[in-house]
CSV table of C-alpha atoms and ligand atoms in Angstrom, one decimal:
chain,number,residue,atom,x,y,z
A,255,UNK,CA,0.0,0.0,0.0
A,256,UNK,CA,1.4,3.4,-1.0
A,257,UNK,CA,0.6,6.5,1.1
A,258,UNK,CA,1.1,10.1,0.2
A,259,UNK,CA,2.2,12.0,3.3
A,260,UNK,CA,1.8,15.8,2.9
A,261,UNK,CA,4.0,17.7,5.4
A,262,UNK,CA,5.9,14.5,6.0
A,263,UNK,CA,9.2,16.3,6.7
A,264,UNK,CA,7.8,18.1,9.7
A,265,UNK,CA,7.7,17.1,13.4
A,266,UNK,CA,4.8,14.7,13.5
A,267,UNK,CA,5.0,13.8,9.8
A,268,UNK,CA,8.6,12.5,10.1
A,269,UNK,CA,7.8,10.3,13.1
A,270,UNK,CA,4.7,9.0,11.2
A,271,UNK,CA,6.7,8.3,8.1
A,272,UNK,CA,9.1,6.3,10.2
A,273,UNK,CA,6.3,4.3,11.8
A,274,UNK,CA,4.7,3.7,8.3
A,275,UNK,CA,8.0,2.4,6.9
A,276,UNK,CA,8.4,0.1,10.0
A,277,UNK,CA,4.9,-1.3,9.2
A,278,UNK,CA,5.9,-2.0,5.5
A,279,UNK,CA,3.9,0.8,3.9
A,280,UNK,CA,5.5,2.6,0.9
A,281,UNK,CA,5.7,6.3,1.4
A,282,UNK,CA,5.7,9.4,-0.8
A,283,UNK,CA,6.4,12.6,1.1
A,284,UNK,CA,5.2,16.0,-0.3
A,285,UNK,CA,6.4,19.0,1.6
A,286,UNK,CA,7.4,22.6,0.7
A,287,UNK,CA,10.0,22.6,3.5
A,288,UNK,CA,8.6,26.0,4.8
A,289,UNK,CA,8.9,24.7,8.4
A,290,UNK,CA,11.1,21.7,8.1
A,291,UNK,CA,14.3,20.3,6.7
A,292,UNK,CA,14.9,17.5,4.2
A,293,UNK,CA,17.4,16.2,6.7
A,294,UNK,CA,14.6,14.7,8.7
A,295,UNK,CA,13.7,12.4,5.8
A,296,UNK,CA,17.4,11.5,5.4
A,297,UNK,CA,17.5,10.5,9.0
A,298,UNK,CA,14.2,8.5,8.8
A,299,UNK,CA,15.7,6.6,5.8
A,300,UNK,CA,18.9,5.9,7.8
A,301,UNK,CA,17.0,4.7,10.9
A,302,UNK,CA,14.7,2.4,8.9
A,303,UNK,CA,17.1,1.5,6.1
A,304,UNK,CA,14.2,2.1,3.7
A,305,UNK,CA,13.6,4.5,0.9
A,306,UNK,CA,11.2,7.4,0.9
A,307,UNK,CA,10.1,9.2,-2.3
A,308,UNK,CA,10.5,12.9,-1.5
A,309,UNK,CA,8.9,15.6,-3.6
A,310,UNK,CA,9.3,19.3,-2.7
A,311,UNK,CA,6.2,21.3,-3.4
A,312,UNK,CA,3.2,23.1,-2.1
A,313,UNK,CA,-0.3,21.6,-1.6
A,314,UNK,CA,-1.7,24.7,-3.4
A,315,UNK,CA,0.2,23.6,-6.5
A,316,UNK,CA,-2.4,21.4,-8.2
A,317,UNK,CA,-0.3,20.8,-11.3
A,318,UNK,CA,2.5,19.3,-9.1
A,319,UNK,CA,-0.1,17.3,-7.2
A,320,UNK,CA,-1.5,15.9,-10.4
A,321,UNK,CA,2.0,14.9,-11.5
A,322,UNK,CA,2.4,12.9,-8.2
A,323,UNK,CA,-0.9,11.1,-8.5
A,324,UNK,CA,-0.2,10.2,-12.1
A,325,UNK,CA,3.3,8.9,-11.4
A,326,UNK,CA,2.4,7.0,-8.2
A,327,UNK,CA,-0.5,4.7,-7.5
A,328,UNK,CA,-1.5,6.4,-4.2
A,329,UNK,CA,-3.9,4.4,-2.0
A,330,UNK,CA,-4.3,6.9,0.8
A,331,UNK,CA,-3.3,10.4,1.9
A,332,UNK,CA,-2.2,11.5,5.4
A,333,UNK,CA,-2.4,15.2,5.4
A,334,UNK,CA,-0.1,17.0,7.9
A,335,UNK,CA,0.9,20.0,5.7
A,336,UNK,CA,-0.4,23.2,7.3
A,337,UNK,CA,0.7,26.4,9.0
A,338,UNK,CA,0.4,25.8,12.8
A,339,UNK,CA,1.4,28.8,14.9
A,340,UNK,CA,-1.6,29.8,16.8
A,341,UNK,CA,-0.3,33.3,17.7
A,342,UNK,CA,0.9,34.0,14.2
A,343,UNK,CA,-2.4,33.1,12.8
A,344,UNK,CA,-4.0,36.0,14.7
A,345,UNK,CA,-1.8,38.4,12.7
A,346,UNK,CA,-1.8,36.6,9.3
A,347,UNK,CA,-5.3,35.0,9.1
A,348,UNK,CA,-5.3,35.1,5.3
A,349,UNK,CA,-2.1,33.1,5.0
A,350,UNK,CA,-3.5,30.6,7.4
A,351,UNK,CA,-6.8,30.2,5.6
A,352,UNK,CA,-5.0,30.2,2.2
A,353,UNK,CA,-2.5,27.4,3.2
A,354,UNK,CA,-4.7,25.4,5.4
A,355,UNK,CA,-8.2,25.6,3.8
A,356,UNK,CA,-7.4,26.5,0.2
A,357,UNK,CA,-4.5,24.1,0.3
A,358,UNK,CA,-6.6,21.2,1.6
A,359,UNK,CA,-9.3,21.9,-1.0
A,360,UNK,CA,-6.7,21.7,-3.8
A,361,UNK,CA,-5.5,18.4,-2.4
A,362,UNK,CA,-9.0,17.0,-2.1
A,363,UNK,CA,-9.8,18.2,-5.7
A,364,UNK,CA,-6.8,16.4,-7.1
A,365,UNK,CA,-7.6,13.3,-5.1
A,366,UNK,CA,-11.1,13.3,-6.6
A,367,UNK,CA,-9.7,13.6,-10.1
A,368,UNK,CA,-7.5,10.6,-9.5
A,369,UNK,CA,-10.2,8.6,-7.6
A,370,UNK,CA,-8.1,8.4,-4.5
A,371,UNK,CA,-10.5,8.2,-1.6
A,372,UNK,CA,-8.8,7.4,1.7
A,373,UNK,CA,-7.9,10.5,3.8
A,374,UNK,CA,-6.4,11.0,7.3
A,375,UNK,CA,-6.4,14.5,8.6
A,376,UNK,CA,-4.3,16.2,11.3
A,377,UNK,CA,-6.9,17.9,13.4
A,378,UNK,CA,-6.5,19.3,16.8
A,379,UNK,CA,-8.0,19.4,20.3
A,380,UNK,CA,-8.5,23.1,19.5
A,381,UNK,CA,-11.6,22.2,17.5
A,382,UNK,CA,-13.5,21.8,20.8
A,383,UNK,CA,-13.2,25.5,21.4
A,384,UNK,CA,-14.0,27.1,24.7
A,385,UNK,CA,-17.6,26.0,24.8
A,386,UNK,CA,-17.1,22.3,25.8
A,387,UNK,CA,-16.5,20.9,29.2
A,388,UNK,CA,-13.5,18.7,29.8
A,389,UNK,CA,-12.5,16.0,29.2
A,390,UNK,CA,-13.3,16.4,25.5
A,391,UNK,CA,-15.3,13.6,23.9
A,392,UNK,CA,-15.8,13.1,20.1
A,393,UNK,CA,-19.6,13.2,20.5
A,394,UNK,CA,-19.4,16.9,21.5
A,395,UNK,CA,-20.2,19.5,18.9
A,396,UNK,CA,-17.3,21.4,17.5
A,397,UNK,CA,-16.6,24.7,19.2
A,398,UNK,CA,-15.5,28.1,18.0
A,399,UNK,CA,-11.7,28.3,18.4
A,400,UNK,CA,-10.4,31.8,19.1
A,401,UNK,CA,-7.7,31.7,16.5
A,402,UNK,CA,-7.8,31.5,12.7
A,403,UNK,CA,-5.5,28.4,13.0
A,404,UNK,CA,-8.1,26.6,15.2
A,405,UNK,CA,-10.9,27.9,12.9
A,406,UNK,CA,-9.1,26.4,9.9
A,407,UNK,CA,-9.2,22.9,11.6
A,408,UNK,CA,-12.9,23.2,12.3
A,409,UNK,CA,-13.6,24.3,8.8
A,410,UNK,CA,-11.6,21.5,7.2
A,411,UNK,CA,-13.4,18.9,9.4
A,412,UNK,CA,-16.6,20.3,8.0
A,413,UNK,CA,-15.3,20.2,4.4
A,414,UNK,CA,-14.4,16.6,4.9
A,415,UNK,CA,-17.8,15.7,6.2
A,416,UNK,CA,-19.5,17.4,3.3
A,417,UNK,CA,-17.2,15.8,0.8
A,418,UNK,CA,-17.8,12.3,2.2
A,419,UNK,CA,-21.6,13.0,2.0
A,420,UNK,CA,-21.3,14.2,-1.6
A,421,UNK,CA,-18.9,11.5,-2.8
A,422,UNK,CA,-19.9,8.1,-1.4
A,423,UNK,CA,-16.4,6.6,-2.1
A,424,UNK,CA,-14.5,9.3,-0.1
A,425,UNK,CA,-13.9,8.4,3.5
A,426,UNK,CA,-11.5,9.0,6.2
A,427,UNK,CA,-10.5,10.0,9.7
A,428,UNK,CA,-9.9,13.2,11.6
A,429,UNK,CA,-7.4,12.7,14.3
A,430,UNK,CA,-7.6,15.3,17.0
A,431,UNK,CA,-4.2,15.6,18.6
A,432,UNK,CA,-3.8,16.9,22.1
A,433,UNK,CA,-0.3,18.1,23.0
A,434,UNK,CA,2.4,16.1,21.2
A,435,UNK,CA,5.9,16.3,22.7
A,436,UNK,CA,9.1,14.2,22.8
A,437,UNK,CA,11.2,12.8,20.0
A,438,UNK,CA,12.2,9.5,18.6
A,439,UNK,CA,14.3,7.5,21.1
A,440,UNK,CA,17.3,7.5,18.8
A,441,UNK,CA,17.6,11.3,19.3
A,442,UNK,CA,17.9,11.6,15.5
A,443,UNK,CA,14.6,13.2,14.7
A,444,UNK,CA,12.6,15.6,16.8
A,445,UNK,CA,10.9,19.0,16.9
A,446,UNK,CA,12.9,21.8,15.4
A,447,UNK,CA,11.0,25.1,15.7
A,448,UNK,CA,12.3,28.1,13.8
A,449,UNK,CA,13.1,31.1,16.0
A,450,UNK,CA,11.7,31.4,19.5
A,451,UNK,CA,9.6,28.4,20.4
A,452,UNK,CA,5.9,29.0,20.9
A,453,UNK,CA,5.3,25.7,22.6
A,454,UNK,CA,6.3,24.7,26.1
A,455,UNK,CA,8.5,21.6,25.6
A,456,UNK,CA,10.8,23.1,22.9
A,457,UNK,CA,11.2,26.2,25.1
A,458,UNK,CA,12.1,24.1,28.2
A,459,UNK,CA,14.5,22.0,26.1
A,460,UNK,CA,16.3,25.1,24.8
A,461,UNK,CA,16.7,26.5,28.3
A,462,UNK,CA,18.2,23.1,29.4
A,463,UNK,CA,20.9,23.3,26.7
A,464,UNK,CA,21.6,27.0,27.4
A,465,UNK,CA,20.0,28.5,24.3
A,466,UNK,CA,17.5,30.4,26.4
A,467,UNK,CA,18.0,32.0,29.8
A,468,UNK,CA,14.8,31.0,31.5
A,469,UNK,CA,11.3,29.8,31.0
A,470,UNK,CA,8.3,32.2,31.4
A,471,UNK,CA,5.4,30.3,32.8
A,472,UNK,CA,2.3,31.9,31.4
A,473,UNK,CA,0.0,32.3,34.4
A,474,UNK,CA,0.3,30.9,38.0
A,475,UNK,CA,-3.2,31.8,39.1
A,476,UNK,CA,-5.4,29.5,37.1
A,477,UNK,CA,-8.1,27.6,38.9
A,478,UNK,CA,-6.1,24.4,38.7
A,479,UNK,CA,-4.4,22.3,41.5
A,480,UNK,CA,-1.1,24.3,41.3
A,481,UNK,CA,-2.3,27.4,39.5
A,482,UNK,CA,-0.6,26.6,36.1
A,483,UNK,CA,-2.4,25.4,33.0
A,484,UNK,CA,-3.0,21.7,32.5
A,485,UNK,CA,-2.7,19.8,29.2
A,486,UNK,CA,-2.8,16.3,27.8
A,487,UNK,CA,0.8,15.7,26.6
A,488,UNK,CA,1.4,12.6,24.5
A,489,UNK,CA,4.6,11.2,23.0
A,490,UNK,CA,5.0,11.9,19.3
A,491,UNK,CA,6.0,8.3,18.7
A,492,UNK,CA,2.7,7.2,20.2
A,493,UNK,CA,0.9,9.8,18.1
A,494,UNK,CA,2.7,8.5,15.0
A,495,UNK,CA,1.5,5.0,15.8
A,496,UNK,CA,-2.0,6.4,16.0
A,497,UNK,CA,-1.8,7.2,12.3
A,498,UNK,CA,-0.8,3.7,11.4
A,499,UNK,CA,-3.7,2.4,13.6
A,500,UNK,CA,-6.0,4.7,11.6
A,501,UNK,CA,-4.7,3.4,8.2
A,502,UNK,CA,-5.2,-0.1,9.4
A,503,UNK,CA,-8.7,0.7,10.7
A,504,UNK,CA,-9.7,2.0,7.3
A,505,UNK,CA,-8.2,-1.0,5.6
A,506,UNK,CA,-10.1,-3.4,7.9
A,507,UNK,CA,-13.4,-1.5,7.8
A,508,UNK,CA,-14.0,-1.4,4.1
A,509,UNK,CA,-17.8,-1.0,4.6
A,510,UNK,CA,-17.2,2.2,6.7
A,511,UNK,CA,-18.4,5.4,4.9
A,512,UNK,CA,-18.0,8.9,6.1
A,513,UNK,CA,-15.5,10.7,8.3
A,514,UNK,CA,-14.8,9.4,11.8
A,515,UNK,CA,-13.1,11.6,14.5
A,516,UNK,CA,-10.8,10.3,17.1
A,517,UNK,CA,-9.1,12.0,20.0
A,518,UNK,CA,-5.4,11.1,20.3
A,519,UNK,CA,-4.3,11.8,23.8
A,520,UNK,CA,-3.4,10.0,27.1
A,521,UNK,CA,-6.6,11.1,29.0
A,522,UNK,CA,-4.4,12.6,31.7
A,523,UNK,CA,-3.8,16.3,32.4
A,524,UNK,CA,-0.4,17.6,33.5
A,525,UNK,CA,0.4,21.1,34.7
A,526,UNK,CA,3.2,23.4,33.5
A,527,UNK,CA,4.9,23.2,36.9
A,528,UNK,CA,4.8,19.4,36.8
A,529,UNK,CA,6.3,19.4,33.3
A,530,UNK,CA,9.2,21.6,34.5
A,531,UNK,CA,9.7,19.2,37.5
A,532,UNK,CA,9.6,16.1,35.3
A,533,UNK,CA,12.0,17.6,32.8
A,534,UNK,CA,14.5,18.5,35.6
A,535,UNK,CA,14.3,15.0,37.0
A,536,UNK,CA,14.8,13.3,33.6
A,537,UNK,CA,17.6,15.6,32.5
A,538,UNK,CA,19.3,16.4,35.9
A,539,UNK,CA,19.4,20.0,34.6
A,540,UNK,CA,17.9,22.9,36.6
A,541,UNK,CA,15.3,24.9,34.6
A,542,UNK,CA,15.1,28.5,35.8
A,543,UNK,CA,11.7,30.0,35.4
A,544,UNK,CA,9.6,33.0,36.3
A,545,UNK,CA,5.8,33.4,36.5
A,546,UNK,CA,4.7,35.7,33.8
A,547,UNK,CA,1.3,37.1,32.7
A,548,UNK,CA,-1.3,34.7,31.2
A,549,UNK,CA,-1.0,34.2,27.5
A,550,UNK,CA,-4.1,35.3,25.5
A,551,UNK,CA,-6.3,32.5,24.4
A,552,UNK,CA,-5.0,29.9,26.8
A,553,UNK,CA,-7.6,27.7,28.5
A,554,UNK,CA,-6.9,26.6,32.1
A,555,UNK,CA,-7.1,22.9,31.5
A,556,UNK,CA,-8.1,20.4,28.8
A,557,UNK,CA,-7.5,16.8,28.2
A,558,UNK,CA,-8.9,13.9,26.1
A,559,UNK,CA,-11.4,11.2,26.7
A,560,UNK,CA,-9.3,8.7,24.8
A,561,UNK,CA,-11.7,5.8,25.0
A,562,UNK,CA,-12.9,5.8,21.4
A,563,UNK,CA,-9.4,5.4,19.9
A,564,UNK,CA,-8.7,2.6,22.4
A,565,UNK,CA,-12.0,0.7,21.5
A,566,UNK,CA,-12.0,1.2,17.8
A,567,UNK,CA,-8.4,1.8,16.7
A,568,UNK,CA,-6.9,-0.4,19.4
A,569,UNK,CA,-4.6,2.5,20.0
A,570,UNK,CA,-3.5,3.8,23.3
A,571,UNK,CA,-0.7,6.1,24.3
A,572,UNK,CA,1.9,3.9,25.9
A,573,UNK,CA,4.9,6.1,26.7
A,574,UNK,CA,5.3,7.7,30.1
A,575,UNK,CA,5.9,11.3,30.9
A,576,UNK,CA,9.4,10.4,32.0
A,577,UNK,CA,10.1,8.9,28.5
A,578,UNK,CA,8.7,12.1,26.9
A,579,UNK,CA,11.2,14.2,28.9
A,580,UNK,CA,14.2,11.9,28.4
A,581,UNK,CA,13.6,11.7,24.6
A,582,UNK,CA,13.1,15.5,24.3
A,583,UNK,CA,16.3,16.1,26.2
A,584,UNK,CA,18.3,13.5,24.2
A,585,UNK,CA,17.2,15.1,20.9
A,586,UNK,CA,17.9,18.6,22.1
A,587,UNK,CA,21.3,17.7,23.6
A,588,UNK,CA,22.4,15.7,20.5
A,589,UNK,CA,21.3,18.5,18.1
A,590,UNK,CA,21.0,21.8,20.0
A,591,UNK,CA,20.4,23.6,16.7
A,592,UNK,CA,18.0,21.0,15.3
A,593,UNK,CA,18.7,20.0,11.8
A,594,UNK,CA,20.9,23.0,11.1
A,595,UNK,CA,24.0,21.4,12.6
A,596,UNK,CA,25.6,24.8,13.4
B,224,NAD,P1,5.3,21.0,11.3
B,224,NAD,O1,5.3,22.5,10.9
B,224,NAD,O2,6.6,20.4,11.8
B,224,NAD,O3,4.9,20.2,10.0
B,224,NAD,C1,4.1,20.7,8.9
B,224,NAD,C2,4.9,20.4,7.6
B,224,NAD,O4,4.1,20.8,6.6
B,224,NAD,C3,6.2,21.1,7.6
B,224,NAD,O5,7.2,20.2,7.1
B,224,NAD,C4,6.0,22.2,6.5
B,224,NAD,O6,7.2,22.5,5.8
B,224,NAD,C5,4.9,21.6,5.7
B,224,NAD,N1,4.0,22.5,5.0
B,224,NAD,C6,3.4,23.6,5.6
B,224,NAD,N2,2.7,24.3,4.6
B,224,NAD,C7,2.8,23.5,3.5
B,224,NAD,C8,2.2,23.7,2.2
B,224,NAD,N3,1.4,24.7,1.9
B,224,NAD,N4,2.5,22.7,1.3
B,224,NAD,C9,3.4,21.7,1.5
B,224,NAD,N5,3.9,21.5,2.8
B,224,NAD,C10,3.6,22.4,3.7
B,224,NAD,O7,4.1,20.8,12.2
B,224,NAD,P2,3.7,19.5,13.1
B,224,NAD,O8,3.7,19.9,14.5
B,224,NAD,O9,4.4,18.3,12.6
B,224,NAD,O10,2.1,19.5,12.7
B,224,NAD,C11,1.6,18.6,11.6
B,224,NAD,C12,0.1,18.8,11.5
B,224,NAD,O11,-0.5,18.5,12.8
B,224,NAD,C13,-0.4,20.2,11.2
B,224,NAD,O12,-1.5,20.1,10.4
B,224,NAD,C14,-0.7,20.8,12.6
B,224,NAD,O13,-1.7,21.7,12.4
B,224,NAD,C15,-1.3,19.5,13.2
B,224,NAD,N6,-1.3,19.6,14.7
B,224,NAD,C16,-0.1,19.8,15.3
B,224,NAD,C17,-0.1,19.9,16.7
B,224,NAD,C18,1.2,20.1,17.5
B,224,NAD,O14,1.1,20.5,18.7
B,224,NAD,N7,2.4,20.0,16.9
B,224,NAD,C19,-1.3,19.7,17.4
B,224,NAD,C20,-2.4,19.4,16.7
B,224,NAD,C21,-2.4,19.4,15.4
B,225,WQD,C1,1.2,24.4,26.8
B,225,WQD,C2,1.1,25.1,28.1
B,225,WQD,C3,1.0,27.5,28.0
B,225,WQD,C4,5.1,28.1,26.5
B,225,WQD,C5,-0.9,24.5,21.2
B,225,WQD,C6,-2.0,24.9,20.3
B,225,WQD,C7,-2.9,23.7,20.0
B,225,WQD,C8,-2.1,22.5,19.6
B,225,WQD,C9,-0.9,22.3,20.5
B,225,WQD,C10,-2.0,22.6,17.2
B,225,WQD,C11,0.2,26.3,28.1
B,225,WQD,C12,2.3,27.1,28.7
B,225,WQD,C13,3.9,27.6,26.9
B,225,WQD,C14,5.9,28.9,27.4
B,225,WQD,C15,4.3,28.4,29.1
B,225,WQD,N1,-1.5,22.8,18.3
B,225,WQD,N2,3.5,27.7,28.2
B,225,WQD,N3,5.5,29.0,28.6
B,225,WQD,O1,-1.2,26.1,23.8
B,225,WQD,O2,-1.7,23.9,24.9
B,225,WQD,O3,-1.5,24.1,22.4
B,225,WQD,O4,-0.1,23.4,20.7
B,225,WQD,O5,-3.1,22.2,16.9
B,225,WQD,O6,-3.8,24.1,19.1
B,225,WQD,O7,-2.7,25.9,20.9
B,225,WQD,O8,0.5,24.2,23.8
B,225,WQD,O9,2.9,24.1,24.3
B,225,WQD,O10,2.0,26.3,23.5
B,225,WQD,O11,1.4,25.4,25.8
B,225,WQD,O12,4.0,28.6,30.3
B,225,WQD,O13,6.9,29.5,27.0
B,225,WQD,O14,2.4,25.7,28.4
B,225,WQD,O15,0.5,28.7,28.6
B,225,WQD,O16,-0.5,26.3,29.3
B,225,WQD,P1,-1.0,24.7,23.8
B,225,WQD,P2,1.8,25.0,24.3
């Protein structure tokens, strides 16, 4: 079975490509490298001793997409390619809607032209918005996320539902990721943010290796057990395996029609203070921090009800918080400048 992975050079994509290769799938990666390096694909090939077809290009480029679908017999598409910085999306909404929504529609149009009908989409816990109570369950209505980034995920989930309704052959899965962290246990691939990291773990890891002076904890007065925000952090390798489980579920359930949503999380909420402590324990490095103002748009606490993925996909997050910290630190220590080597 041959799978086209858009955004496959990125953080979650590269770990998923590795997992797909380990499960004997053939992989074609399509990525414009706007937020990644081709080095991630080279490392995945070295780790698995398997080949990946890599094509550089943008999902908005339908001519290039057509070329791929005519040269390769693609059976399914896993669609990671997107812009993903929540804060940036508030300032550049048009870029986000252009890349994420228009880009996805271009991809779906070309898939339809070539009669490729299996789709796995990178959605996000952000689709539950502020309206829903925690833990989030897939039966809840989608919310109204505050950011254009989050809104783009809600809109694409809707587009997929409508497309599956209109085209009876088209079917797929929306995977709603909670907070992926960690890196492959080899330390060869991991998260490589450009500039100042927006997300917690990359920031903590950069403090640990001396690239940043101290962590700012955004808010210490939330209505949570220790006053800091709580999230459902899951290991990126577990998340990658969730994609393989989704591909297998589609293969097994040929009679399934439509789009099914699954939360991919651990079902456990962990506070920012607990993350800092766990990282210090795992790395034996002290992480200086200060309590700073709350960050706009942050919710106090959210986590997954992960039962549906466990029941239907037979997928559960397996790695511990300690492993998430050890693997993050290993990657950051081995490659303090990510894929840039300098
Ligand atoms: P990432 O930025 O590392 O990966 C995205 C990849 O897509 C990059 O390699 C980038 O170069 C590529 N890309 C971006 N725009 C493209 C375009 N127009 N055409 C072709 N390639 C393009 O991000 P990630 O963390 O690996 O996220 C992957 C997906 O998962 C995204 O859709 C993101 O929204 C979603 N997601 C991520 C998180 C998270 O916390 N990381 C959580 C929920 C959902
Ligand atoms: C985690 C916690 C911060 C940085 C984001 C997106 C979400 C999803 C995953 C894509 C929060 C705190 C952070 C720092 C801090 N992405 N923090 N100091 O915001 O839960 O989720 O990534 O779909 O849509 O919103 O993740 O890692 O940014 O923050 O105190 O320097 O760490 O306030 O409580 P978040 P995060």
